[in-house]
Coordinates of C-alpha atoms and ligand atoms in Angstrom, one line a residue:
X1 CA 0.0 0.0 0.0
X2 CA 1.1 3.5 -0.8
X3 CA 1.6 5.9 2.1
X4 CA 0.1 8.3 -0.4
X5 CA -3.2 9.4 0.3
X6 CA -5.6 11.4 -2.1
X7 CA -6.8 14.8 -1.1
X8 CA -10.1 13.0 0.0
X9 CA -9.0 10.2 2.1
X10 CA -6.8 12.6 3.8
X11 CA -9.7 14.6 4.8
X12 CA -11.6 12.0 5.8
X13 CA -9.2 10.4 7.9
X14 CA -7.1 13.2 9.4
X15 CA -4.2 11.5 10.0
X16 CA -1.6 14.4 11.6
X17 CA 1.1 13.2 9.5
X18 CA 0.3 13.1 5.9
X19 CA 1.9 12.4 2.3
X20 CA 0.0 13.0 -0.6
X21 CA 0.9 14.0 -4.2
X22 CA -0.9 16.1 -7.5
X23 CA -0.6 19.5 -8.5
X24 CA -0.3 23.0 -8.5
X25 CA -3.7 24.5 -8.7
X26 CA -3.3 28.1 -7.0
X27 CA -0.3 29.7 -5.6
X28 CA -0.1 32.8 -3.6
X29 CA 4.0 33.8 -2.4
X30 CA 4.8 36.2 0.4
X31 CA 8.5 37.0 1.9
X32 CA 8.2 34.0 4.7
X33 CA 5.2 32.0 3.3
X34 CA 3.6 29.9 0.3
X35 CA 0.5 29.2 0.4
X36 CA 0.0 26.8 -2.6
X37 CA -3.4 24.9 -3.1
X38 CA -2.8 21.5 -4.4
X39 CA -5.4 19.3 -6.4
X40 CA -5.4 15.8 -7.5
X41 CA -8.6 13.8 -9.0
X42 CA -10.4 14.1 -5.7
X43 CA -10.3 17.6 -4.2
X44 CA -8.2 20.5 -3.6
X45 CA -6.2 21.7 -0.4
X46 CA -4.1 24.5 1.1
X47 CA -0.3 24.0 2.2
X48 CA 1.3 26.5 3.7
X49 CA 5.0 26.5 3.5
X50 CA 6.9 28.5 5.7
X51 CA 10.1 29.9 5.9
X52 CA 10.8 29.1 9.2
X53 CA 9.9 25.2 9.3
X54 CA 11.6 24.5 5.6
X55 CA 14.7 24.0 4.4
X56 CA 16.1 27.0 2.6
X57 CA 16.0 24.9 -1.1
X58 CA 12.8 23.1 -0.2
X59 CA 11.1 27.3 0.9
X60 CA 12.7 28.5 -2.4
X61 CA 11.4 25.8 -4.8
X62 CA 7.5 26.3 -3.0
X63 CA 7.9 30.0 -3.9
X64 CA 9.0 28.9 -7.6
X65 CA 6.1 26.2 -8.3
X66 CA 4.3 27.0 -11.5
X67 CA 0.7 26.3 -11.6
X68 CA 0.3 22.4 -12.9
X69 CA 3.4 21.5 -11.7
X70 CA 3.5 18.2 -10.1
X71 CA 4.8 17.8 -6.7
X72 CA 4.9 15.4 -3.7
X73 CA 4.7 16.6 -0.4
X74 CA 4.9 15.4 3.1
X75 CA 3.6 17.8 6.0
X76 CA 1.1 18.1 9.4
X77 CA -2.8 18.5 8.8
X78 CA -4.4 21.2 10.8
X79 CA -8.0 22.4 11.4
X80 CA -8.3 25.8 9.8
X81 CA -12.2 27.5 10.3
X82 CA -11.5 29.6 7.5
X83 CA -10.2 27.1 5.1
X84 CA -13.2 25.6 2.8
X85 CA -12.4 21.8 3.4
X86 CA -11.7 23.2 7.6
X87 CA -8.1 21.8 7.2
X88 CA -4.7 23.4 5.7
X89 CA -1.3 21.5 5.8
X90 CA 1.5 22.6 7.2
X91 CA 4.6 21.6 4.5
X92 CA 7.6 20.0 6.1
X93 CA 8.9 18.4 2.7
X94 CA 8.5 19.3 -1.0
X95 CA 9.5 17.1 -4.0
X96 CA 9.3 18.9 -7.5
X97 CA 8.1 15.5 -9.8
X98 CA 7.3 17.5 -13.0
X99 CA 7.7 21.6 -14.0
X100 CA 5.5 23.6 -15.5
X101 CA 6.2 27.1 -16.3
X102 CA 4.1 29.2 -18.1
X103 CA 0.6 27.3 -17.7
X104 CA -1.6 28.6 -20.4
X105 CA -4.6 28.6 -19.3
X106 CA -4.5 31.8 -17.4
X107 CA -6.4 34.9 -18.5
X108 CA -8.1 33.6 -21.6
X109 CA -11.4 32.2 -20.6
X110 CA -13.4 32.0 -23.6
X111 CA -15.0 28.7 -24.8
X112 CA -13.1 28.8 -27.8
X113 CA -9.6 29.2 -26.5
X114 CA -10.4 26.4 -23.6
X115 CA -11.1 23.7 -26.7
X116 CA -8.0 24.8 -28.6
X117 CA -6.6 23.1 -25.1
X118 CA -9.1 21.0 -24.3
X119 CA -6.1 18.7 -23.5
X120 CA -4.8 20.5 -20.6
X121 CA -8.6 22.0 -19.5
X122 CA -9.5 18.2 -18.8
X123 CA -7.7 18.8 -15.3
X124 CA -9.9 21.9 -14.4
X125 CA -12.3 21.6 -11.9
X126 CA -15.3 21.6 -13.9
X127 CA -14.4 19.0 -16.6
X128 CA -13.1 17.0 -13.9
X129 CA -16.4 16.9 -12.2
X130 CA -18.3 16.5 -15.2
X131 CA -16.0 13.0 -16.3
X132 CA -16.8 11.8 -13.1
X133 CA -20.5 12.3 -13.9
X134 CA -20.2 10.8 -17.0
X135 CA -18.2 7.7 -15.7
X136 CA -21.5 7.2 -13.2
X137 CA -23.8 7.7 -16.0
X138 CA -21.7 5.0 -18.4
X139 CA -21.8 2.4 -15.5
X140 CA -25.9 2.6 -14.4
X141 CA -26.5 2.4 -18.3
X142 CA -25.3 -1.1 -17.8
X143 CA -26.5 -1.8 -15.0
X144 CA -29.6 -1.1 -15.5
X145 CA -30.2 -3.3 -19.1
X146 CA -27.8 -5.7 -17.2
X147 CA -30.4 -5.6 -14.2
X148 CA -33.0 -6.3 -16.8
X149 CA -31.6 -9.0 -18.3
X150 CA -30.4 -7.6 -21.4
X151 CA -26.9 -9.0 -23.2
X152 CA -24.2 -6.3 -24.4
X153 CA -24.1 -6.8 -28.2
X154 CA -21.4 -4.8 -30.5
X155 CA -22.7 -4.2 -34.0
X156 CA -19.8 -2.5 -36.8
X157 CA -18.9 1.0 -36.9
X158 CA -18.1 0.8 -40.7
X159 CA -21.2 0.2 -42.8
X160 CA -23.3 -0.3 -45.7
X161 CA -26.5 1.1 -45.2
X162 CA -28.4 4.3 -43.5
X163 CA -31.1 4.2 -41.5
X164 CA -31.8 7.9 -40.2
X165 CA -31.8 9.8 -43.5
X166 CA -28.7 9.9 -45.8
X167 CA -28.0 13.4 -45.2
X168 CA -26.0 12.9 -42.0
X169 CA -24.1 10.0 -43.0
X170 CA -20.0 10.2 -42.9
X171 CA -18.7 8.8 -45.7
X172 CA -15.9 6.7 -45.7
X173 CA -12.6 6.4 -47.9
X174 CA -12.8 2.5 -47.9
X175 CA -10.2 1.4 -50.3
X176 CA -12.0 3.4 -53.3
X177 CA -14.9 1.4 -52.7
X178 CA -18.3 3.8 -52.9
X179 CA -21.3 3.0 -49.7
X180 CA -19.1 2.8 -47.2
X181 CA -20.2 4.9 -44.2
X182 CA -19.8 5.8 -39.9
X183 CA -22.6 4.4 -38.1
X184 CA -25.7 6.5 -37.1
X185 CA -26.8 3.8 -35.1
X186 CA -26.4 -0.2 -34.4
X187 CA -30.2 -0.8 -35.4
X188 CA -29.9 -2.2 -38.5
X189 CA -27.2 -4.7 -37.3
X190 CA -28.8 -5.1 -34.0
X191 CA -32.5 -5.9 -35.0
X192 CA -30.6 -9.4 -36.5
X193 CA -29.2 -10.6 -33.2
X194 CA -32.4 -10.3 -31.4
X195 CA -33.3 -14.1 -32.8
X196 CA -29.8 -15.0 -31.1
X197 CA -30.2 -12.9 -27.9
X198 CA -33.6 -11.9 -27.5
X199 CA -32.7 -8.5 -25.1
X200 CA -29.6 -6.9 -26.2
X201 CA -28.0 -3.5 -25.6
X202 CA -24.5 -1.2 -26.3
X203 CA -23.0 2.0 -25.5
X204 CA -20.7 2.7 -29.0
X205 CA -20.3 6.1 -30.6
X206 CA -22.6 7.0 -33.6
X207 CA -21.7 9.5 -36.0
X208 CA -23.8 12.3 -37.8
X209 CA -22.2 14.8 -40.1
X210 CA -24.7 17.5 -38.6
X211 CA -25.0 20.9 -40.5
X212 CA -26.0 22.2 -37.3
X213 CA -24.0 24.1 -35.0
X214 CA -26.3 23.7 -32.2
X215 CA -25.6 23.2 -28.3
X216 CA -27.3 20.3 -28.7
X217 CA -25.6 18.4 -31.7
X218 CA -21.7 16.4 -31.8
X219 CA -20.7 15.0 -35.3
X220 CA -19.7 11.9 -33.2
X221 CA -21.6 11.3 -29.9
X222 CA -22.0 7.9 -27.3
X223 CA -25.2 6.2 -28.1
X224 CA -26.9 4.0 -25.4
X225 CA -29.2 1.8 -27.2
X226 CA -31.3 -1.6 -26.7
X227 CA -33.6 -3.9 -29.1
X228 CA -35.7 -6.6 -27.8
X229 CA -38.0 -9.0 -29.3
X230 CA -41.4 -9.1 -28.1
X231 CA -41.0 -5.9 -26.0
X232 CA -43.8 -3.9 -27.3
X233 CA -44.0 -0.5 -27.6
X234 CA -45.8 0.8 -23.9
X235 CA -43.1 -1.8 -22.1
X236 CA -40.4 0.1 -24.5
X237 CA -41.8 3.6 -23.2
X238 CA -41.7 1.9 -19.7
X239 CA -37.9 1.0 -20.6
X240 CA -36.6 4.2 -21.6
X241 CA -38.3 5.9 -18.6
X242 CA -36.5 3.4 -16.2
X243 CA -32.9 3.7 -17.4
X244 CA -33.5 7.6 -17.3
X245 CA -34.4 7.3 -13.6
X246 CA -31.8 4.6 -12.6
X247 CA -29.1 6.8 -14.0
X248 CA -30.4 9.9 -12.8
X249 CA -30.6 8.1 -8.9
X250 CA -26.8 6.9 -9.4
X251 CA -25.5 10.3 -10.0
X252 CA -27.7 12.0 -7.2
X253 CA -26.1 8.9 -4.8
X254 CA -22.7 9.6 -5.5
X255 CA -22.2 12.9 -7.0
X256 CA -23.5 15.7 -5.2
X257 CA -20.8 17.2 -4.0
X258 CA -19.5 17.6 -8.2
X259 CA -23.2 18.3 -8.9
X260 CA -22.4 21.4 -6.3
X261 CA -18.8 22.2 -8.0
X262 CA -21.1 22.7 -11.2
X263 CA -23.4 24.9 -9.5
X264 CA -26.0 22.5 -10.9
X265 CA -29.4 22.2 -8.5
X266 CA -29.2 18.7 -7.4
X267 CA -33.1 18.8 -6.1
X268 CA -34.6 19.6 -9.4
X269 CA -33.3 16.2 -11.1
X270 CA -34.8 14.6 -7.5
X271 CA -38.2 15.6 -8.8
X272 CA -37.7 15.0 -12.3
X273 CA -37.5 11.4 -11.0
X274 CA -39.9 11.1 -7.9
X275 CA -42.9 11.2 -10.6
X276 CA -44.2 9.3 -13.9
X277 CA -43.0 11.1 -16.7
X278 CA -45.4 13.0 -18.8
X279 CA -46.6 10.6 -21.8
X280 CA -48.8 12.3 -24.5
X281 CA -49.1 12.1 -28.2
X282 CA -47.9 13.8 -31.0
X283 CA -51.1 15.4 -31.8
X284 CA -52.0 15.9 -28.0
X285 CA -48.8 17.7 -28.1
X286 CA -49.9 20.4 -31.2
X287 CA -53.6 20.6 -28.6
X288 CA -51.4 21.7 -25.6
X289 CA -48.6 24.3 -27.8
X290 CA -51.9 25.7 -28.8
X291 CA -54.1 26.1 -25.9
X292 CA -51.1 27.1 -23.3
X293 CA -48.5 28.8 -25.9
X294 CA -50.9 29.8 -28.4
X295 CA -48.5 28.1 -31.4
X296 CA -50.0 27.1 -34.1
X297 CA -48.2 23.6 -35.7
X298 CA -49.6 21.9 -38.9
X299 CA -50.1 18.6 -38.0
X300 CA -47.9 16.5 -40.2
X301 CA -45.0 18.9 -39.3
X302 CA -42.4 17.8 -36.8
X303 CA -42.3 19.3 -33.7
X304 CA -38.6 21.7 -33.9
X305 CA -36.4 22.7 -31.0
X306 CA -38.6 25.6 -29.7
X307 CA -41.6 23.5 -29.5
X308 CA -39.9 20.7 -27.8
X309 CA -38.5 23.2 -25.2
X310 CA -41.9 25.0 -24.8
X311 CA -43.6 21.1 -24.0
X312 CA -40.3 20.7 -21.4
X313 CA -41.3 24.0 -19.5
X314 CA -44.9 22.8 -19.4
X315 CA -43.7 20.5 -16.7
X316 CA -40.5 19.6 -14.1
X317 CA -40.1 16.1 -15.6
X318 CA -39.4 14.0 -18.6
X319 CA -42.0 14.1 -21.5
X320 CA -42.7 11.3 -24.0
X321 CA -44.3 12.2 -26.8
X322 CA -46.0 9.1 -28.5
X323 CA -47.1 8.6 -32.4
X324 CA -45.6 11.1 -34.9
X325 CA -46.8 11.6 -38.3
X326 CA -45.3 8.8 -40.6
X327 CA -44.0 11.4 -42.7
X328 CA -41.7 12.3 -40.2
X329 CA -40.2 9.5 -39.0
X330 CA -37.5 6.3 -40.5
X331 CA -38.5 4.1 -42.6
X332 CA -38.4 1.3 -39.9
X333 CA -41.0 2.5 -37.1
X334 CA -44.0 0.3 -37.3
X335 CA -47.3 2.1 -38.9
X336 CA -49.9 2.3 -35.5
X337 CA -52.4 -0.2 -36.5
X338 CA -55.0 2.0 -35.2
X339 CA -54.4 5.0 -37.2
X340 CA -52.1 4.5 -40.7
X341 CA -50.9 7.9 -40.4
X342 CA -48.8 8.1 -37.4
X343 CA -46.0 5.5 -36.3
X344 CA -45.7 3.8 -32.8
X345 CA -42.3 5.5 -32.2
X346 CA -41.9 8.3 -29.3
X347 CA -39.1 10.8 -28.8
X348 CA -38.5 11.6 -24.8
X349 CA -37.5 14.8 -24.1
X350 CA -35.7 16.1 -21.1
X351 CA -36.8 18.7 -19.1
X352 CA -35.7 22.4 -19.0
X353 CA -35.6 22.6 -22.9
X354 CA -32.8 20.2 -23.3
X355 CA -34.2 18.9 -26.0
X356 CA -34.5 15.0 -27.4
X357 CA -32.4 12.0 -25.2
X358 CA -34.4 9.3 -26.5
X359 CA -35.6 8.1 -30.1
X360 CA -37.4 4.9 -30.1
X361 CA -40.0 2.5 -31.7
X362 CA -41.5 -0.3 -32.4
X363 CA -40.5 -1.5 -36.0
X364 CA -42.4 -2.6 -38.3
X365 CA -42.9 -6.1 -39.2
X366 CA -44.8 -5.5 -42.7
X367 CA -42.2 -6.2 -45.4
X368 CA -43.8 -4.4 -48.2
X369 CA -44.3 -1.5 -45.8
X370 CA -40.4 -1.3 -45.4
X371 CA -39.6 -1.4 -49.0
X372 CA -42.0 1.0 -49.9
X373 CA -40.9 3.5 -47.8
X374 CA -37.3 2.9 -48.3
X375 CA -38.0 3.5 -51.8
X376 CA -39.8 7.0 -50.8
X377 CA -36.6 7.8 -49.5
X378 CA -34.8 6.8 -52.4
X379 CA -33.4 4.0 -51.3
X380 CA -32.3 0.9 -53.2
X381 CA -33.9 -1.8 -51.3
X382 CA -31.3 -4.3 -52.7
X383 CA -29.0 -3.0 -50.3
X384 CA -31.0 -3.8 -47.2
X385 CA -31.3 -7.4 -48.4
X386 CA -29.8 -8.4 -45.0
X387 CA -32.1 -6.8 -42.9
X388 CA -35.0 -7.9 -45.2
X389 CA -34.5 -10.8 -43.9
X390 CA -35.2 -10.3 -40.9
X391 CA -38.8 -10.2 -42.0
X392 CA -38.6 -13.2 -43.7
X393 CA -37.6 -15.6 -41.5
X394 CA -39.2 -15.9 -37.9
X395 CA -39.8 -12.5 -37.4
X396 CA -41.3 -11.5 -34.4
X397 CA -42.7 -8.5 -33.1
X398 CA -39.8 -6.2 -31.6
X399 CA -39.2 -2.6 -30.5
X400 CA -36.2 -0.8 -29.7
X401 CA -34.3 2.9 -28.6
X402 CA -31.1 5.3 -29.0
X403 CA -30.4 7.1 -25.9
X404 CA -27.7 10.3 -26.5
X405 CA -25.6 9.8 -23.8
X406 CA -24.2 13.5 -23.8
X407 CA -27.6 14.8 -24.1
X408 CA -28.3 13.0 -21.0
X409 CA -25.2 14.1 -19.0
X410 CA -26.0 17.6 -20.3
X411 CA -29.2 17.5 -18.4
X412 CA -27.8 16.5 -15.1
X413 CA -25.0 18.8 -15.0
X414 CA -27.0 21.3 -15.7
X415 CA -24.4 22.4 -19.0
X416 CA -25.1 25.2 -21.7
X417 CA -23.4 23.2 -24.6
X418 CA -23.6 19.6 -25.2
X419 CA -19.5 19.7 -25.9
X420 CA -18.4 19.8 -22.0
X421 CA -20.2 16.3 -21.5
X422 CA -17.5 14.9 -24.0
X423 CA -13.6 14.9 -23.4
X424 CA -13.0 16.1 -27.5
X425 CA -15.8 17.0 -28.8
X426 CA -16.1 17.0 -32.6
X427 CA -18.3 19.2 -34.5
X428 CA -19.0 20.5 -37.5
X429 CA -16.0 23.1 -36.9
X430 CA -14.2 21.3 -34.2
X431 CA -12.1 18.0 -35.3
X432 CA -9.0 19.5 -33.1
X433 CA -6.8 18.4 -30.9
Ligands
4AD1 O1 -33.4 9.7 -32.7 P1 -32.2 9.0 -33.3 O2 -31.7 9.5 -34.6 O3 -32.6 7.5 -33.3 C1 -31.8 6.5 -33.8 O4 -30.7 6.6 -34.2 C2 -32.4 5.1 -33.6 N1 -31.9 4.2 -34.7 C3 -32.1 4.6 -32.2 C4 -32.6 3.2 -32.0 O5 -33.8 3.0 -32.0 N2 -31.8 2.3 -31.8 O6 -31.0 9.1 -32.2 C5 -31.2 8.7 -30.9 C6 -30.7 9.7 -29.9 C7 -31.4 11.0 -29.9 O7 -32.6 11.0 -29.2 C8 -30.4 11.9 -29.3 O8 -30.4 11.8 -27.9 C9 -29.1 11.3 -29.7 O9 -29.3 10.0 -30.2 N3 -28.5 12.1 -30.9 C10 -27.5 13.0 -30.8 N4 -26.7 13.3 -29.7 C11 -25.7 14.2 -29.9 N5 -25.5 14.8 -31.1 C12 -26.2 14.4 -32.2 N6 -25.9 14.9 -33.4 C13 -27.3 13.5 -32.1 N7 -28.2 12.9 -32.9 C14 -28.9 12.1 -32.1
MG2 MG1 -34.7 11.2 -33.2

């Protein structure tokens, strides 16, 4: 076992004698004292080095530390009222592991500048506590579908065929063959391995060359998504309403105190959660925007951003809205027997206006029906031959969803753009570093 302790354990042992290691967050140098604040993954605290109870080199390197320098130090915990964390450390050793002179980020705050070096803004405070977020989020999303008996399935990244409109598809130079492209989504390779697995589920990345420059949209984003066979369409609702709420709860049990670094209010994603979420339909939806926000929507149209954010602020929790307009959605969202023009498919959208975190269906089993609108879209049915096939042979009724998993984690941190719930985010303008 090390005798280094993080930042945490240290304060929640309070050991007098202490090692610990990380680096340079703040510095502040007098004549006879340092006071340098040191940071490593778990917290920050003050040592004070003085002149007095240091060596004369160990005093003079303290009073030469640049910020993000790495250092290992062994000194005396002591209570301090004023302190934030109610102890500082007294330094009676100082190691210099790694210099840094000349820290860039400094003055220049802008969001612009701190993605040119995203690299070295990783260790701030704030991207720190949102990757710890995210790592919480990552894990429930398994355990929830693992809870639920669900296998993890990995379909390709590089392939053949679209499935949410060809106009956000990456192509791909594939040794200078043409139809290559990024993956919008497993569903076409996942539907297959439903007859093998019955419940399955991954977390991959999924790729959209978005024209939009959005807070909302990432060229390449980590999709959570699921298929099952037999699940039905109100047991897929009750799905996606479930793995919202167990990843929601794991956050709120482990991660208020980065929730509070983010100045995000913990208590409003408690109620988001202590309630059923709002279900209505598509056409519900166009009654409501009228009566409450006097909009008037054509039906047929899909609901945009603005009307998805007024729906959100109608209420403090999650809304699914059921049974769009065919003409609206993919090809592969099964036609609502009940009604031929509207789909059983629902988009659940997050509270507070941040927009869509869930797209989901139940697909349709009607052959014909899938050709004929593949060929609406201009599609060449030929090349969907595979999942054709699916139809053909045992098929069963099945339903399935694609959760954005930044969306999601922009929600619960409470974050203006979508790009701080990603380490490098890539956009339309941003492929760098
Ligand atoms: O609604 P979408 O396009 O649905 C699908 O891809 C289905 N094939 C999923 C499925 O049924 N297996 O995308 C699903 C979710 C959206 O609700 C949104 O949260 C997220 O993916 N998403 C994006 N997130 C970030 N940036 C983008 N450009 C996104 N596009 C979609
Ligand atoms: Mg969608």
């Amino acid at each position: 076992m090390s005798k280094y302790l993080t930042i945490k354990e240290i304060l929640e042992k309070k050991e007098e004698e202490v090692f610990l290691r990380g680096w340079v967050y703040r510095i502040r140098a007098q004549k006879d004292n340092v006071f340098i604040t040191i940071r490593d993954h778990s917290g920050i605290i003050q040592l004070v080095a003085t002149k007095e109870k240091l060596k004369e080199d160990a005093f003079a390197l303290a009073k030469s530390l640049g910020i993000e320098s790495s250092i290992k130090v062994f000194g005396k915990l002591r209570k301090e009222e004023r302190s934030p964390q109610g102890y500082e450390i007294d330094l009676q050793s100082i190691e210099l592991i790694g210099k840094s002179e000349n820290y860039p980020i400094s003055k220049d705050f802008s969001e612009e500048f701190l993605l040119d070096v995203r690299h070295l803004w990783l260790r701030s405070r704030k991207m720190t506590s949102i990757l710890k977020v995210r790592s919480t989020v990552i894990g429930a999303i398994h355990e929830y579908f693992r809870k639920e008996g669900f296998f993890e399935y990995q379909s390709p990244i590089l392939q053949s065929v679209q499935c949410e409109g060809g106009s956000t598809l990456f192509k791909v130079d594939y040794f200078e063959q043409e139809g290559v492209f990024l993956a919008q989504t497993w569903q076409l390779y996942a539907e297959p391995a439903i007859f093998s697995l019955g419940k399955i589920y991954t977390i991959a990345p999924s790729f959209r060359a978005e024209k939009s420059k959005t807070s909302r949209h990432l060229t390449e984003y980590w999709h959570a998504e699921m298929e099952g066979a037999w699940i039905d369409f109100e047991e897929l609702q009750d799905h996606g309403e479930g793995l919202i709420k167990h990843v929601i709860r794991s956050v709120l049990e482990k991660h208020k105190e980065d929730l509070e670094i983010l100045k995000r209010d913990y208590r409003v994603l408690e109620t988001a959660i202590s309630k059923p979420f709002v279900r209505m339909t598509y056409t519900e939806a166009l009654k409501l925007l009228k009566e409450k926000e006097d909009l008037d929507i054509e039906w047929g149209k899909d609901l945009r951003t603005i009307e998805e954010d007024k729906l959100s602020k109608m209420t403090d929790t999650f809304t699914i809205v059921t049974r769009y307009p065919k003409q609206v959605k993919a090809f592969y969202m099964k036609e609502d027997p009940k009604d031929e023009k509207v789909v059983l498919g629902f988009d659940c959208i997050g509270p507070e206006g941040y927009g869509e975190i869930i797209g989901a269906s139940e697909r349709e089993a009607d052959i014909d029906k899938i050709i004929q609108r593949l060929k609406e879209q201009g599609e060449d049915p030929k090349n969907y031959e595979f999942y054709l096939d699916t139809r053909r042979y045992g098929s069963v009724p099945h339903s399935g969803f694609g959760m954005g998993v930044e969306r999601l984690i922009s929600y619960i941190t409470g974050l203006n753009s979508i790009k701080d719930a990603i380490p490098f985010p890539r956009t339309m303008v941003r492929y760098k570093p």
